[in-house]
Coordinates of C-alpha atoms in Angstrom, one line a residue:
Chain A
M1 CA 25.7 -66.8 29.4
K2 CA 28.2 -64.6 28.2
V3 CA 31.2 -66.3 27.7
V4 CA 34.8 -64.6 26.5
V5 CA 38.4 -66.6 26.0
L6 CA 41.0 -64.6 25.4
S7 CA 43.1 -67.7 23.4
G8 CA 46.1 -68.6 21.3
G9 CA 46.5 -71.1 19.4
V10 CA 45.5 -75.1 19.4
G11 CA 45.1 -75.1 23.0
G12 CA 42.5 -72.8 23.2
A13 CA 40.8 -73.8 20.0
R14 CA 41.1 -76.9 21.6
F15 CA 39.6 -75.6 25.1
T16 CA 37.1 -73.7 23.6
R17 CA 35.5 -76.7 21.4
G18 CA 35.3 -78.3 24.2
L19 CA 33.6 -75.3 26.2
L20 CA 31.2 -75.0 23.5
A21 CA 30.4 -78.7 23.3
H22 CA 29.8 -78.4 27.3
L23 CA 27.2 -75.2 26.6
G24 CA 25.3 -76.4 24.1
P25 CA 23.4 -73.9 22.4
G26 CA 21.9 -70.8 23.2
H27 CA 25.5 -69.3 25.0
E28 CA 27.2 -66.4 23.4
V29 CA 30.9 -67.1 23.5
T30 CA 33.0 -64.8 21.9
V31 CA 36.8 -65.8 21.2
V32 CA 39.9 -62.7 21.5
A33 CA 42.5 -64.3 19.3
N34 CA 46.2 -63.2 19.7
T35 CA 47.5 -61.9 17.1
G36 CA 51.1 -61.3 18.0
D37 CA 52.6 -64.3 16.1
D38 CA 51.2 -63.0 12.7
L39 CA 53.4 -63.1 9.7
W40 CA 53.9 -61.8 6.4
L41 CA 55.2 -64.4 4.4
H42 CA 55.6 -64.2 0.2
G43 CA 53.4 -60.8 0.7
V44 CA 50.5 -62.9 2.1
R45 CA 49.1 -62.3 5.7
V46 CA 49.6 -65.0 7.9
C47 CA 47.8 -65.0 11.4
P48 CA 48.2 -68.4 13.1
D49 CA 46.1 -68.2 15.9
L50 CA 42.8 -66.9 14.2
D51 CA 43.2 -70.0 11.7
T52 CA 44.0 -72.6 14.1
L53 CA 40.7 -71.2 15.9
M54 CA 38.8 -71.3 12.9
Y55 CA 40.0 -74.4 11.7
T56 CA 39.5 -76.2 14.6
L57 CA 35.9 -74.8 16.0
G58 CA 34.9 -75.1 11.9
G59 CA 35.8 -78.5 12.2
A60 CA 38.4 -78.2 9.6
V61 CA 41.5 -78.8 11.6
H62 CA 44.3 -81.4 10.8
E63 CA 43.7 -83.0 14.3
G64 CA 46.6 -84.6 14.0
Q65 CA 49.1 -82.0 14.5
G66 CA 46.0 -79.6 16.1
W67 CA 46.7 -76.7 13.3
G68 CA 46.2 -76.4 9.4
R69 CA 44.1 -78.3 7.7
A70 CA 42.6 -81.2 7.4
D71 CA 43.6 -83.4 3.8
E72 CA 46.7 -80.5 3.1
S73 CA 49.2 -80.6 0.4
T74 CA 51.8 -78.6 -0.4
R75 CA 51.6 -78.3 -4.2
V76 CA 52.5 -74.4 -3.8
S77 CA 55.0 -74.1 -0.7
T78 CA 57.2 -77.1 -2.8
D79 CA 56.9 -75.3 -6.0
L80 CA 58.3 -71.6 -3.7
A81 CA 61.2 -73.2 -2.7
A82 CA 62.3 -74.6 -6.1
Y83 CA 62.5 -70.4 -7.0
G84 CA 65.2 -70.8 -3.7
L85 CA 62.8 -68.4 -2.6
G86 CA 61.0 -68.1 1.3
W87 CA 61.9 -69.2 4.5
D88 CA 61.7 -72.7 4.0
W89 CA 61.0 -73.8 7.6
F90 CA 57.2 -72.3 7.6
T91 CA 55.1 -74.1 5.6
L92 CA 52.0 -73.0 4.8
G93 CA 49.4 -75.9 2.5
D94 CA 48.0 -75.0 -0.4
L95 CA 44.7 -74.9 1.5
D96 CA 46.1 -73.0 4.5
L97 CA 47.4 -70.3 2.1
A98 CA 43.6 -70.1 0.1
T99 CA 42.6 -68.5 3.9
C100 CA 45.4 -65.9 3.9
L101 CA 45.2 -65.2 0.2
A102 CA 41.8 -64.3 1.1
R103 CA 42.4 -62.3 4.1
T104 CA 45.0 -60.2 2.1
E105 CA 42.5 -59.8 -0.6
L106 CA 40.5 -58.2 1.8
L107 CA 43.0 -56.6 3.9
R108 CA 44.3 -54.8 0.2
G109 CA 40.3 -54.4 0.2
G110 CA 41.0 -51.4 3.2
L111 CA 38.9 -54.1 5.2
P112 CA 40.4 -54.2 9.5
L113 CA 41.6 -57.7 10.4
S114 CA 38.8 -57.4 12.5
A115 CA 36.1 -57.3 10.0
A116 CA 38.1 -60.1 7.1
T117 CA 38.4 -61.9 10.3
D118 CA 34.2 -62.1 10.3
R119 CA 34.1 -62.1 5.9
L120 CA 36.4 -65.7 6.2
A121 CA 34.0 -66.6 9.1
Q122 CA 30.9 -66.8 7.3
R123 CA 32.3 -70.2 5.3
W124 CA 32.6 -72.2 8.9
D125 CA 30.1 -72.5 11.3
L126 CA 32.5 -71.5 14.1
G127 CA 29.7 -71.1 16.8
V128 CA 31.6 -68.4 18.7
R129 CA 32.2 -64.9 17.5
L130 CA 36.0 -64.8 16.6
L131 CA 37.7 -61.4 17.0
P132 CA 41.3 -60.9 16.7
M133 CA 42.8 -59.0 19.9
T134 CA 43.4 -55.3 17.7
D135 CA 43.3 -54.5 14.1
A136 CA 47.0 -53.2 14.6
E137 CA 49.4 -55.3 13.4
V138 CA 51.5 -56.5 15.8
E139 CA 55.3 -58.4 15.2
T140 CA 57.1 -60.8 18.0
H141 CA 60.3 -60.8 18.4
A142 CA 62.4 -63.0 20.7
R143 CA 65.8 -61.4 22.0
L144 CA 68.6 -63.7 22.5
A145 CA 71.0 -63.4 25.0
D146 CA 73.4 -62.0 22.8
G147 CA 70.7 -59.1 22.1
T148 CA 69.8 -60.6 18.5
L149 CA 65.8 -60.4 18.0
L150 CA 64.4 -63.2 15.7
H151 CA 61.4 -62.9 14.5
F152 CA 58.9 -65.2 16.8
E153 CA 58.1 -67.5 14.1
E154 CA 61.4 -67.9 13.4
W155 CA 62.6 -69.1 17.2
W156 CA 59.5 -70.7 17.5
V157 CA 59.8 -72.9 14.4
R158 CA 62.1 -72.9 13.0
H159 CA 64.4 -73.1 16.2
H160 CA 62.0 -74.9 18.3
A161 CA 62.8 -72.2 21.0
T162 CA 65.7 -74.1 21.9
L163 CA 68.1 -70.5 21.0
P164 CA 67.4 -69.4 25.3
A165 CA 65.6 -65.9 24.8
V166 CA 65.4 -63.8 27.4
G167 CA 62.6 -61.5 26.2
F168 CA 59.9 -60.4 24.0
E169 CA 59.4 -57.3 22.3
Q170 CA 56.1 -56.6 20.4
V171 CA 56.4 -54.1 17.7
G172 CA 53.4 -51.9 17.4
L173 CA 51.6 -53.5 20.4
S174 CA 52.0 -50.6 23.1
G175 CA 49.9 -48.1 20.7
S176 CA 47.6 -50.8 19.4
V177 CA 44.0 -50.8 20.4
A178 CA 41.1 -53.6 20.9
A179 CA 40.0 -54.2 17.7
P180 CA 36.2 -53.3 17.7
G181 CA 34.0 -55.0 20.3
V182 CA 36.9 -56.8 22.3
V183 CA 36.3 -54.7 25.2
E184 CA 32.7 -54.7 25.5
A185 CA 32.5 -58.4 25.3
L186 CA 34.9 -58.4 28.2
V187 CA 32.6 -55.9 30.5
S188 CA 29.2 -57.4 29.7
A189 CA 30.9 -60.9 30.0
D190 CA 29.0 -63.4 32.4
V191 CA 32.4 -65.2 32.7
V192 CA 36.2 -64.6 30.9
V193 CA 38.2 -67.8 30.1
L194 CA 42.0 -67.8 29.9
P195 CA 42.2 -71.1 28.3
P196 CA 45.8 -73.6 28.7
S197 CA 47.3 -71.6 26.3
N198 CA 50.9 -69.8 26.3
P199 CA 50.7 -67.7 29.2
V200 CA 53.3 -65.3 27.9
V201 CA 53.3 -65.0 24.2
S202 CA 49.4 -65.9 23.5
V203 CA 47.2 -64.8 26.3
G204 CA 50.5 -62.4 27.5
T205 CA 50.2 -60.6 24.2
I206 CA 46.5 -60.5 24.5
L207 CA 46.6 -58.8 28.0
A208 CA 49.3 -56.7 26.3
V209 CA 46.7 -54.6 24.1
P210 CA 45.9 -51.2 26.0
G211 CA 42.6 -51.7 27.6
V212 CA 41.9 -55.1 27.6
R213 CA 43.5 -55.8 31.0
E214 CA 41.5 -52.8 32.5
A215 CA 38.9 -54.2 31.3
I216 CA 39.1 -58.1 32.2
T217 CA 40.2 -56.3 36.3
S218 CA 36.8 -53.7 35.9
T219 CA 34.4 -56.8 34.6
P220 CA 32.1 -58.1 37.3
A221 CA 32.3 -61.0 35.8
P222 CA 34.5 -63.6 37.1
V223 CA 38.3 -65.3 35.7
V224 CA 38.6 -68.4 35.8
G225 CA 42.0 -69.9 34.4
V226 CA 42.6 -72.8 33.2
S227 CA 46.6 -74.2 33.7
P228 CA 49.1 -74.9 30.9
I229 CA 51.5 -76.4 32.6
I230 CA 50.5 -80.1 34.2
G231 CA 53.3 -81.5 36.4
G232 CA 55.7 -78.7 35.3
A233 CA 55.7 -78.8 31.7
P234 CA 53.4 -78.0 29.3
V235 CA 51.3 -80.5 27.8
R236 CA 52.7 -78.8 24.0
G237 CA 53.8 -76.1 22.7
M238 CA 57.2 -74.4 24.5
A239 CA 55.4 -72.3 26.8
D240 CA 58.2 -73.8 29.3
A241 CA 61.1 -71.4 27.3
C242 CA 58.7 -68.6 27.0
L243 CA 58.2 -68.8 31.2
T244 CA 62.0 -69.4 31.3
A245 CA 63.0 -66.0 29.3
I246 CA 60.3 -63.6 31.2
G247 CA 61.8 -65.4 34.7
V248 CA 58.2 -67.4 35.7
P249 CA 59.4 -70.8 36.9
T250 CA 57.1 -74.0 34.7
T251 CA 54.5 -74.3 37.5
A252 CA 51.0 -74.8 37.0
S253 CA 51.3 -72.6 40.2
A254 CA 54.0 -70.6 39.0
V255 CA 52.1 -69.4 36.1
A256 CA 48.8 -68.6 38.2
R257 CA 50.9 -66.1 40.5
H258 CA 51.6 -64.7 37.0
Y259 CA 48.6 -63.9 36.1
G260 CA 48.3 -62.9 39.9
L261 CA 45.0 -62.2 41.8
R262 CA 42.1 -59.7 40.5
R263 CA 41.5 -58.4 44.0
T264 CA 44.9 -57.6 44.6
G265 CA 44.7 -55.9 41.0
G266 CA 45.8 -59.0 38.7
L267 CA 43.8 -61.6 36.8
L268 CA 42.5 -64.1 38.3
D269 CA 39.1 -65.4 40.8
A270 CA 39.7 -69.3 40.0
W271 CA 42.6 -71.2 38.9
V272 CA 41.9 -74.8 37.3
V273 CA 45.4 -77.3 37.8
D274 CA 45.8 -80.7 36.3
D275 CA 45.6 -83.9 39.4
A276 CA 49.2 -83.6 39.1
D277 CA 49.7 -80.6 40.7
A278 CA 47.0 -81.1 43.1
A279 CA 49.9 -80.3 45.7
S280 CA 49.7 -76.8 44.5
V281 CA 46.2 -76.6 45.0
P282 CA 46.0 -75.7 49.3
G283 CA 48.8 -72.8 48.7
L284 CA 46.9 -71.3 46.0
R285 CA 44.4 -71.2 48.3
E286 CA 46.0 -69.8 50.7
H287 CA 46.8 -67.1 48.0
G288 CA 43.3 -66.3 47.4
L289 CA 42.4 -68.1 44.5
V290 CA 39.6 -70.7 44.4
C291 CA 41.5 -73.4 43.1
G292 CA 40.6 -76.6 42.1
A293 CA 42.4 -80.1 40.5
T294 CA 40.8 -81.8 37.7
D295 CA 42.1 -84.2 34.5
T296 CA 43.5 -81.6 32.6
L297 CA 44.8 -83.2 29.0
M298 CA 42.5 -82.0 26.8
R299 CA 41.6 -85.7 25.0
D300 CA 39.1 -85.4 22.8
V301 CA 35.8 -83.0 22.7
A302 CA 34.7 -85.1 25.4
S303 CA 37.2 -84.8 27.8
T304 CA 37.5 -81.2 27.4
A305 CA 34.0 -80.4 27.9
R306 CA 34.5 -82.2 31.0
I307 CA 37.5 -79.8 31.5
A308 CA 35.0 -76.6 30.8
A309 CA 32.6 -77.2 33.1
F310 CA 34.8 -78.2 35.5
A311 CA 36.2 -74.4 35.4
L312 CA 33.2 -72.7 35.1
D313 CA 31.9 -74.6 38.2
L314 CA 34.5 -73.0 39.9
V315 CA 33.5 -69.8 39.8
G316 CA 29.7 -70.1 40.4
P317 CA 26.5 -72.3 38.6
V318 CA 26.0 -71.6 35.1
P319 CA 23.0 -69.3 34.1
S320 CA 20.6 -71.0 31.6
A321 CA 20.6 -70.6 28.1
G322 CA 19.4 -66.8 26.3
Chain B
M1 CA 74.0 -62.9 -33.6
K2 CA 71.7 -60.9 -31.3
V3 CA 67.7 -61.1 -32.2
V4 CA 65.3 -59.4 -29.9
V5 CA 61.5 -60.5 -29.8
L6 CA 58.9 -58.4 -29.0
S7 CA 57.0 -61.0 -27.5
G8 CA 53.4 -61.3 -26.3
G9 CA 52.1 -65.1 -24.4
V10 CA 51.6 -68.0 -25.9
G11 CA 52.2 -66.4 -29.4
G12 CA 55.1 -65.3 -28.7
A13 CA 56.8 -67.8 -26.6
R14 CA 56.0 -70.5 -29.0
F15 CA 57.7 -68.7 -32.0
T16 CA 60.2 -68.1 -30.1
R17 CA 60.8 -72.0 -28.3
G18 CA 61.2 -72.2 -32.6
L19 CA 63.8 -69.1 -33.1
L20 CA 65.8 -70.4 -30.3
A21 CA 65.6 -74.6 -32.0
H22 CA 66.9 -73.1 -35.9
L23 CA 69.4 -71.1 -34.1
G24 CA 71.5 -73.4 -32.1
P25 CA 74.1 -72.7 -29.3
G26 CA 75.6 -69.8 -29.3
H27 CA 73.5 -66.6 -30.4
E28 CA 72.1 -63.9 -28.1
V29 CA 68.4 -64.1 -27.7
T30 CA 66.7 -61.2 -26.1
V31 CA 63.5 -60.9 -25.6
V32 CA 60.9 -58.1 -24.6
A33 CA 57.8 -59.2 -22.9
N34 CA 54.8 -56.7 -23.0
T35 CA 53.4 -57.0 -19.0
G36 CA 50.4 -54.5 -20.4
D37 CA 47.6 -57.1 -19.0
D38 CA 49.5 -57.2 -15.1
L39 CA 47.1 -57.9 -12.4
W40 CA 46.6 -57.8 -9.2
L41 CA 45.3 -60.5 -8.0
H42 CA 44.8 -61.8 -4.9
G43 CA 47.5 -59.8 -4.0
V44 CA 49.7 -61.5 -5.6
R45 CA 51.1 -60.5 -9.0
V46 CA 50.2 -61.8 -12.0
C47 CA 52.1 -61.1 -15.3
P48 CA 50.6 -63.5 -18.1
D49 CA 52.8 -62.9 -20.6
L50 CA 56.3 -63.0 -18.5
D51 CA 55.6 -66.8 -17.0
T52 CA 53.6 -68.1 -21.1
L53 CA 57.1 -67.3 -22.0
M54 CA 58.8 -68.7 -18.7
Y55 CA 57.5 -72.3 -18.5
T56 CA 57.0 -71.8 -22.5
L57 CA 61.3 -71.5 -22.9
G58 CA 61.9 -73.5 -19.2
G59 CA 59.9 -76.3 -20.6
A60 CA 57.2 -76.7 -18.1
V61 CA 54.1 -74.8 -19.9
H62 CA 50.9 -76.5 -20.7
E63 CA 51.5 -77.9 -24.3
G64 CA 47.5 -78.3 -24.4
Q65 CA 47.0 -75.3 -23.3
G66 CA 50.1 -73.1 -24.5
W67 CA 50.0 -71.0 -21.4
G68 CA 50.3 -72.2 -17.1
R69 CA 51.6 -75.0 -16.3
A70 CA 51.7 -78.9 -16.8
D71 CA 51.0 -80.9 -14.6
E72 CA 48.5 -78.2 -13.0
S73 CA 46.4 -78.4 -10.0
T74 CA 43.7 -75.8 -8.7
R75 CA 43.4 -76.6 -5.1
V76 CA 43.9 -73.2 -3.6
S77 CA 41.8 -71.3 -6.2
T78 CA 39.0 -74.2 -5.2
D79 CA 39.2 -73.3 -1.6
L80 CA 40.0 -69.8 -2.2
A81 CA 36.1 -70.1 -4.0
A82 CA 34.6 -71.3 -1.1
Y83 CA 35.4 -68.6 0.5
G84 CA 33.5 -66.6 -1.6
L85 CA 36.4 -64.5 -2.9
G86 CA 38.3 -63.5 -6.0
W87 CA 37.8 -63.0 -9.4
D88 CA 36.1 -66.5 -10.3
W89 CA 36.8 -67.0 -14.1
F90 CA 40.4 -66.0 -13.3
T91 CA 41.7 -70.0 -12.7
L92 CA 45.3 -69.2 -10.9
G93 CA 47.1 -72.5 -10.7
D94 CA 48.6 -73.9 -8.1
L95 CA 52.2 -74.3 -9.4
D96 CA 51.4 -71.0 -11.5
L97 CA 50.7 -68.8 -8.0
A98 CA 53.8 -70.3 -6.7
T99 CA 55.7 -68.3 -9.4
C100 CA 53.4 -65.2 -8.6
L101 CA 53.8 -65.8 -4.8
A102 CA 57.5 -65.5 -5.8
R103 CA 57.6 -62.2 -7.9
T104 CA 55.7 -60.8 -5.0
E105 CA 58.2 -61.3 -2.6
L106 CA 60.5 -60.7 -4.4
L107 CA 58.9 -57.3 -5.6
R108 CA 57.4 -56.5 -2.0
G109 CA 61.3 -56.6 -1.5
G110 CA 62.2 -53.6 -3.4
L111 CA 63.2 -55.9 -6.4
P112 CA 61.9 -54.0 -9.5
L113 CA 60.3 -56.2 -12.4
S114 CA 63.0 -56.8 -14.0
A115 CA 65.0 -57.4 -11.5
A116 CA 62.3 -59.9 -10.3
T117 CA 62.0 -61.3 -13.3
D118 CA 65.5 -62.4 -14.0
R119 CA 65.4 -64.0 -10.5
L120 CA 62.4 -66.3 -11.3
A121 CA 64.5 -67.2 -14.7
Q122 CA 67.1 -68.6 -12.7
R123 CA 65.6 -71.6 -11.9
W124 CA 64.9 -72.2 -15.7
D125 CA 67.0 -73.0 -18.5
L126 CA 65.1 -70.1 -20.5
G127 CA 68.3 -69.9 -23.3
V128 CA 67.1 -66.2 -23.6
R129 CA 67.7 -63.1 -22.1
L130 CA 63.5 -62.5 -20.5
L131 CA 63.2 -58.7 -20.0
P132 CA 60.1 -56.3 -19.0
M133 CA 59.0 -53.9 -21.3
T134 CA 58.6 -51.8 -18.0
D135 CA 59.4 -51.9 -14.6
A136 CA 56.5 -49.7 -14.0
E137 CA 52.9 -50.9 -13.4
V138 CA 50.8 -50.7 -16.5
E139 CA 47.1 -51.5 -16.3
T140 CA 44.8 -52.3 -19.5
H141 CA 41.8 -51.6 -19.6
A142 CA 38.9 -52.1 -22.7
R143 CA 37.0 -49.2 -23.9
L144 CA 33.4 -50.5 -24.2
A145 CA 30.6 -48.7 -26.4
D146 CA 29.1 -47.3 -23.7
G147 CA 31.8 -45.5 -21.9
T148 CA 32.2 -48.6 -19.2
L149 CA 35.9 -49.2 -18.7
L150 CA 36.8 -53.2 -18.1
H151 CA 40.1 -54.5 -16.9
F152 CA 41.5 -56.5 -19.8
E153 CA 42.2 -59.7 -18.2
E154 CA 38.2 -59.4 -17.3
W155 CA 37.2 -58.4 -20.9
W156 CA 39.7 -60.6 -22.3
V157 CA 39.7 -63.8 -20.0
R158 CA 35.6 -63.5 -18.4
H159 CA 34.1 -62.2 -22.0
H160 CA 36.0 -63.6 -24.5
A161 CA 36.6 -60.5 -26.1
T162 CA 32.9 -60.5 -26.9
L163 CA 32.0 -57.4 -25.5
P164 CA 33.2 -55.1 -28.4
A165 CA 35.5 -52.7 -27.4
V166 CA 35.4 -49.5 -28.8
G167 CA 39.4 -49.1 -27.5
F168 CA 42.0 -49.5 -25.3
E169 CA 43.3 -47.3 -22.0
Q170 CA 46.4 -48.1 -20.2
V171 CA 46.7 -46.5 -17.3
G172 CA 50.6 -45.6 -16.3
L173 CA 51.8 -46.5 -19.8
S174 CA 52.6 -43.0 -21.1
G175 CA 54.8 -42.1 -18.0
S176 CA 56.8 -45.2 -18.1
V177 CA 59.8 -45.9 -19.2
A178 CA 61.6 -49.2 -21.2
A179 CA 63.3 -51.5 -18.2
P180 CA 67.5 -52.0 -18.1
G181 CA 68.6 -53.3 -20.7
V182 CA 65.3 -53.2 -23.7
V183 CA 66.7 -49.4 -25.7
E184 CA 70.3 -51.4 -25.3
A185 CA 69.2 -54.4 -27.0
L186 CA 67.1 -52.7 -29.8
V187 CA 69.9 -50.5 -31.1
S188 CA 73.1 -53.2 -30.8
A189 CA 70.6 -56.0 -32.3
D190 CA 71.6 -57.6 -35.4
V191 CA 68.1 -58.3 -35.8
V192 CA 64.6 -57.6 -34.6
V193 CA 61.6 -59.6 -34.8
L194 CA 57.7 -58.8 -34.6
P195 CA 56.6 -62.3 -33.6
P196 CA 52.5 -63.4 -34.3
S197 CA 51.6 -61.7 -30.9
N198 CA 48.5 -59.7 -30.8
P199 CA 49.5 -56.6 -32.9
V200 CA 47.7 -54.4 -30.5
V201 CA 47.9 -55.6 -27.3
S202 CA 50.4 -57.2 -27.0
V203 CA 53.5 -55.7 -29.1
G204 CA 51.4 -52.1 -29.7
T205 CA 51.4 -52.1 -26.0
I206 CA 55.8 -52.6 -26.1
L207 CA 56.1 -50.4 -29.0
A208 CA 54.2 -48.1 -26.6
V209 CA 56.5 -47.5 -23.8
P210 CA 58.1 -44.8 -24.4
G211 CA 61.3 -44.7 -26.0
V212 CA 60.9 -48.4 -27.9
R213 CA 59.0 -47.6 -30.7
E214 CA 62.0 -44.8 -31.5
A215 CA 64.9 -47.5 -30.4
I216 CA 63.2 -49.6 -33.4
T217 CA 63.1 -46.8 -35.7
S218 CA 66.7 -45.7 -35.6
T219 CA 68.3 -49.6 -34.9
P220 CA 70.7 -50.5 -37.5
A221 CA 69.6 -54.1 -37.2
P222 CA 66.5 -54.7 -40.0
V223 CA 63.1 -55.5 -38.4
V224 CA 60.8 -58.6 -40.1
G225 CA 57.5 -59.4 -38.3
V226 CA 55.1 -63.0 -38.9
S227 CA 51.6 -62.4 -39.7
P228 CA 48.9 -62.9 -36.6
I229 CA 46.6 -63.4 -39.1
I230 CA 45.8 -66.1 -41.2
G231 CA 43.6 -65.9 -44.0
G232 CA 41.8 -63.5 -42.2
A233 CA 41.5 -64.6 -38.2
P234 CA 44.1 -65.1 -35.9
V235 CA 45.6 -69.0 -35.8
R236 CA 44.7 -68.4 -31.5
G237 CA 43.2 -65.4 -29.1
M238 CA 41.2 -62.9 -29.7
A239 CA 43.4 -60.4 -32.3
D240 CA 41.3 -59.7 -34.2
A241 CA 38.4 -57.7 -31.5
C242 CA 41.7 -56.3 -30.3
L243 CA 42.4 -55.0 -34.2
T244 CA 38.4 -54.1 -35.0
A245 CA 38.7 -51.9 -31.5
I246 CA 41.1 -50.0 -33.2
G247 CA 40.1 -49.9 -37.0
V248 CA 42.1 -52.2 -38.7
P249 CA 41.1 -55.2 -40.9
T250 CA 42.1 -58.4 -39.4
T251 CA 44.1 -59.0 -42.9
A252 CA 47.6 -59.4 -42.5
S253 CA 48.7 -57.4 -45.6
A254 CA 46.1 -55.1 -43.1
V255 CA 48.5 -55.5 -39.7
A256 CA 51.7 -55.2 -41.9
R257 CA 50.7 -51.8 -42.4
H258 CA 49.5 -50.8 -39.3
Y259 CA 52.3 -51.4 -38.1
G260 CA 53.8 -49.5 -41.0
L261 CA 56.8 -49.4 -43.2
R262 CA 60.8 -48.5 -41.8
R263 CA 61.7 -46.2 -44.4
T264 CA 58.5 -44.1 -44.2
G265 CA 58.5 -43.6 -40.3
G266 CA 57.0 -47.3 -39.6
L267 CA 58.5 -50.2 -37.9
L268 CA 58.7 -53.4 -40.6
D269 CA 61.4 -54.0 -43.3
A270 CA 59.9 -57.4 -44.3
W271 CA 56.9 -59.4 -43.4
V272 CA 56.4 -63.0 -42.5
V273 CA 52.5 -63.9 -44.3
D274 CA 51.3 -67.6 -44.9
D275 CA 50.4 -69.6 -47.9
A276 CA 46.5 -68.5 -47.2
D277 CA 47.6 -65.0 -47.5
A278 CA 50.1 -65.0 -50.3
A279 CA 47.7 -63.4 -52.9
S280 CA 48.5 -60.2 -50.7
V281 CA 52.4 -60.7 -51.1
P282 CA 52.7 -58.5 -54.3
G283 CA 51.0 -55.4 -53.0
L284 CA 52.9 -55.5 -49.8
R285 CA 55.7 -55.7 -52.2
E286 CA 54.9 -52.3 -54.1
H287 CA 54.4 -51.0 -50.8
G288 CA 57.8 -51.5 -50.3
L289 CA 58.3 -54.4 -47.8
V290 CA 60.2 -57.6 -48.2
C291 CA 57.5 -60.4 -48.1
G292 CA 57.2 -63.7 -48.5
A293 CA 54.8 -66.5 -47.9
T294 CA 55.2 -69.8 -46.2
D295 CA 53.6 -71.7 -43.8
T296 CA 53.1 -70.1 -40.9
L297 CA 51.2 -72.5 -38.9
M298 CA 52.9 -73.3 -35.5
R299 CA 52.6 -76.6 -35.1
D300 CA 55.3 -77.4 -33.3
V301 CA 59.1 -76.4 -32.6
A302 CA 60.5 -77.7 -35.9
S303 CA 57.7 -76.4 -38.2
T304 CA 58.1 -73.4 -35.6
A305 CA 61.6 -73.3 -36.0
R306 CA 61.2 -73.2 -40.1
I307 CA 58.7 -70.3 -39.6
A308 CA 61.9 -68.7 -38.0
A309 CA 64.2 -69.5 -40.3
F310 CA 62.0 -68.1 -42.8
A311 CA 61.6 -65.2 -41.5
L312 CA 65.5 -64.3 -40.9
D313 CA 66.4 -65.6 -44.3
L314 CA 63.7 -62.8 -45.1
V315 CA 65.8 -59.4 -43.9
G316 CA 70.0 -61.1 -44.6
P317 CA 71.7 -64.2 -44.1
V318 CA 72.2 -65.6 -40.8
P319 CA 76.0 -64.8 -38.9
S320 CA 77.4 -67.1 -37.3
A321 CA 77.0 -68.1 -33.6
G322 CA 79.2 -65.8 -31.4

């Protein structure tokens, strides 16, 4: 079966790892990664979500923190700080830096991000086709109440999303084009999954790449989402601050309504909420969604595989491999 | 007293460290560094000679190898190699990389190399003013007998200068301008020193920056050089291969004649050879040079300080500090 996942970083990466464990071999999984948080740091191109996906699916992730490399060190960043340079709140480990340097070399050599990503992925056994949402550089800024714009990573990593944002501006997004393979994967998919990634700055950014939303609303494949909100709070990350910035309540139900029902112009056919939010299921079903509640906390690969199975079951039987 | 040193990497850096030990405080030493070996590596700007000078004078050099940082590691380059990328014959240690990343950030932020160098030098207590020869990017290539061009670092580091070169081509050199302060330092100097650096690709490259040779031939300061050749061989490095490429014999005497006598349009007033080459002194004196022989092997800072003292003594008494 052909599955397409629109993913941010940690949540989407962990979900995809569980999905692969559930599916087993013989299926074709394409992951379209958010690149709206990417940044140039010390002249090096950093792509947080692509790398979290690559490390998680490649078996190299730092399990404890969910991003970055296992057995990481900070020789370079510590020495860089001794020059008084850089953003001292953004730590790029030595091994993570190697990935970013490799990418930068490929980009400066003329490759588009999608080709550079493919080249980097050759090192790992990902079990998926990993695509950036676009080859264009997109830069996300949080707009504060006083009009100040902060680079998303500064707002997110440095200030832990504690400065109330009233919206996000994404330079380069509206003029971008989906990376090669993204639209093709969506329109030929058997199922499209919105994993429990940030619905605003991860999935929302991918959906805002011109052509992506249209490909999803027009694909014959069913679209199923898994709520990133459990009991009124994000499991990790700061999706609540992002939802608040765009005026969406931090509830599983509100996120589903924000994505919208596909047959009325939205995106979703089906929606998975946590058992803690089971009370919202009848209302969402009445709204027209196929909806179910289960334990959605991704404790490990096995529990995540069960969540993925539950989500796929909602939209029909899994075709056999191949 | 005001001293200007035209320096390559290891030899010039060690000589300058000895010079500072000899002079003590209160003198003004300007080092003009060769930047003709600089390169872009993985999108990062590497300046081998500037960094060797900075680490050596800043007390951070790897004493054993003469370049790079003490207590160095190769976490990043090892991981980068796992991607199958980069020049695997060029090792950039983690701490060295931090310097290069800091420089790259400053350059990409719009600073010229001279200002970036000044900014990096603030971390260290160099005791000199460190200037790149030019702010322009100069790229040196070795031309082989069959016409092939190799980047100098590839010829030097990868092939250990074993592929016979018939000359060097330096892209960007003839159109370059000396960095701010270089010509000013030379014309207001009390003495100009050509340390035992490579006379072809280090000192020779600096001299080829438009305006530098003219500043030296016209400065009222005496110019003294220290032979990098002892007993017909370079003490370290592969200056012999470079001299051969431009048709100059690898002898202390031939290098002096290559630099030329200042009052006949060349550069030198005085020349220091090793005791092993004492036999060449009468001939060079007859040629018009002030010339002396001493032990020129830079074993440590104290022995190097004595060599520097010997060189300065050849061109006159050292003025008092200030």
